[in-house]
């Protein structure tokens, strides 16, 4: 994925987070830039977790373990990004809504994007 592709992916992720902030109680995002930086932090934390524990234990993984990891990543990200306020219930509901949105707008992880380019070499 080229640079422009990553930028578009994070813009879409920020817009999704803003919609989630509008839908989900106890999950608020201060504005577009807070949502954009939240998307960057969630991606970075997900990449770190994926690198340490493997693909099955990531916010982008499937199943209950991936869902729990997603909740924790969303909750922790609020302490890194200003303008974001999330409770545990808000993180659970946000992870659920983001998972549902991901069914319709799937986005590959940085790990998958890097692996797919290396596999073709």
Tab-separated table of C-alpha atoms in Angstrom:
chain	number	residue	atom	x	y	z
A	1	UNK	CA	0.000	0.000	0.000
A	2	UNK	CA	1.424	3.378	-0.976
A	3	UNK	CA	1.534	6.512	1.183
A	4	UNK	CA	-1.702	7.930	-0.241
A	5	UNK	CA	-3.439	4.620	0.477
A	6	UNK	CA	-2.392	4.837	4.139
A	7	UNK	CA	-3.586	8.434	4.388
A	8	UNK	CA	-6.970	7.522	2.914
A	9	UNK	CA	-7.221	4.533	5.267
A	10	UNK	CA	-6.606	6.729	8.320
A	11	UNK	CA	-9.050	9.386	7.107
A	12	UNK	CA	-11.733	6.708	6.678
A	13	UNK	CA	-10.855	5.288	10.106
A	14	UNK	CA	-11.135	8.767	11.648
A	15	UNK	CA	-14.542	9.267	10.055
A	16	UNK	CA	-15.656	5.867	11.345
A	17	UNK	CA	-14.466	6.799	14.846
A	18	UNK	CA	-16.406	10.069	14.651
A	19	UNK	CA	-19.554	8.179	13.647
A	20	UNK	CA	-18.953	5.701	16.475
A	21	UNK	CA	-18.559	8.644	18.865
A	22	UNK	CA	-21.926	9.934	17.701
A	23	UNK	CA	-23.673	6.528	18.018
A	24	UNK	CA	-22.067	5.001	21.121
A	25	UNK	CA	-22.747	6.372	24.583
A	26	UNK	CA	-19.708	6.788	26.857
A	27	UNK	CA	-17.394	7.101	23.825
A	28	UNK	CA	-16.608	10.626	22.717
A	29	UNK	CA	-14.098	12.025	20.249
A	30	UNK	CA	-13.338	15.757	20.343
A	31	UNK	CA	-13.194	16.318	16.591
A	32	UNK	CA	-11.636	15.140	13.349
A	33	UNK	CA	-8.006	15.558	14.451
A	34	UNK	CA	-8.623	13.710	17.724
A	35	UNK	CA	-10.295	10.948	15.712
A	36	UNK	CA	-7.408	10.915	13.208
A	37	UNK	CA	-4.775	10.623	15.951
A	38	UNK	CA	-6.941	8.034	17.719
A	39	UNK	CA	-6.961	5.985	14.494
A	40	UNK	CA	-3.160	6.265	14.312
A	41	UNK	CA	-2.739	5.222	17.963
A	42	UNK	CA	-5.180	2.305	17.617
A	43	UNK	CA	-3.297	1.124	14.517
A	44	UNK	CA	0.077	1.463	16.263
A	45	UNK	CA	-1.076	-0.345	19.414
A	46	UNK	CA	-2.683	-3.051	17.275
A	47	UNK	CA	0.535	-3.441	15.292
A	48	UNK	CA	2.564	-3.756	18.507
A	49	UNK	CA	0.170	-6.333	19.992
A	50	UNK	CA	0.149	-8.238	16.700
A	51	UNK	CA	3.957	-8.253	16.594
A	52	UNK	CA	4.247	-9.548	20.157
A	53	UNK	CA	1.400	-12.044	20.372
A	54	UNK	CA	0.643	-12.897	16.753
A	55	UNK	CA	-2.311	-12.227	14.488
A	56	UNK	CA	-4.913	-14.093	16.542
A	57	UNK	CA	-4.525	-11.694	19.506
A	58	UNK	CA	-4.996	-8.370	17.727
A	59	UNK	CA	-7.798	-5.860	17.463
A	60	UNK	CA	-7.894	-6.864	13.799
A	61	UNK	CA	-8.074	-10.586	14.551
A	62	UNK	CA	-11.353	-12.420	14.657
A	63	UNK	CA	-13.079	-14.030	17.585
A	64	UNK	CA	-13.474	-13.212	21.248
A	65	UNK	CA	-9.743	-12.714	21.884
A	66	UNK	CA	-9.518	-10.155	19.072
A	67	UNK	CA	-12.635	-8.427	20.403
A	68	UNK	CA	-11.213	-8.222	23.942
A	69	UNK	CA	-7.902	-6.915	22.590
A	70	UNK	CA	-9.824	-4.295	20.606
A	71	UNK	CA	-11.678	-3.147	23.733
A	72	UNK	CA	-8.415	-2.812	25.674
A	73	UNK	CA	-6.687	-0.946	22.818
A	74	UNK	CA	-9.591	1.523	22.503
A	75	UNK	CA	-9.666	2.094	26.263
A	76	UNK	CA	-5.872	2.581	26.542
A	77	UNK	CA	-5.761	4.890	23.500
A	78	UNK	CA	-7.804	7.530	25.343
A	79	UNK	CA	-4.822	8.131	27.642
A	80	UNK	CA	-2.563	8.842	24.662
A	81	UNK	CA	-4.849	11.035	22.526
A	82	UNK	CA	-6.339	14.267	23.803
A	83	UNK	CA	-10.036	14.966	23.307
A	84	UNK	CA	-11.042	11.314	23.659
A	85	UNK	CA	-13.089	10.067	26.581
A	86	UNK	CA	-14.033	6.381	26.868
A	87	UNK	CA	-15.424	4.241	29.666
A	88	UNK	CA	-15.104	0.459	29.717
A	89	UNK	CA	-18.709	0.111	28.521
A	90	UNK	CA	-18.031	2.696	25.821
A	91	UNK	CA	-14.942	0.753	24.691
A	92	UNK	CA	-16.955	-2.483	24.543
A	93	UNK	CA	-19.751	-0.873	22.536
A	94	UNK	CA	-17.273	0.965	20.281
A	95	UNK	CA	-15.382	-2.266	19.553
A	96	UNK	CA	-18.688	-3.920	18.672
A	97	UNK	CA	-19.771	-1.096	16.347
A	98	UNK	CA	-16.311	-0.841	14.752
A	99	UNK	CA	-16.375	-4.624	14.203
A	100	UNK	CA	-19.760	-4.362	12.497
A	101	UNK	CA	-18.593	-1.460	10.319
A	102	UNK	CA	-15.444	-3.465	9.464
A	103	UNK	CA	-17.688	-6.148	7.975
A	104	UNK	CA	-18.831	-3.621	5.361
A	105	UNK	CA	-15.629	-1.550	5.019
A	106	UNK	CA	-12.742	-3.980	5.596
A	107	UNK	CA	-9.321	-2.428	6.055
A	108	UNK	CA	-6.130	-4.479	6.023
A	109	UNK	CA	-3.766	-4.164	8.962
A	110	UNK	CA	-0.266	-2.715	8.559
A	111	UNK	CA	1.060	-6.234	9.221
A	112	UNK	CA	-1.064	-7.750	6.450
A	113	UNK	CA	-0.165	-4.940	4.038
A	114	UNK	CA	3.572	-5.431	4.648
A	115	UNK	CA	3.327	-9.208	4.466
A	116	UNK	CA	1.404	-9.204	1.196
A	117	UNK	CA	4.065	-7.073	-0.515
A	118	UNK	CA	6.870	-9.317	0.776
A	119	UNK	CA	5.050	-12.481	-0.322
A	120	UNK	CA	5.095	-11.318	-3.939
A	121	UNK	CA	8.875	-10.879	-4.039
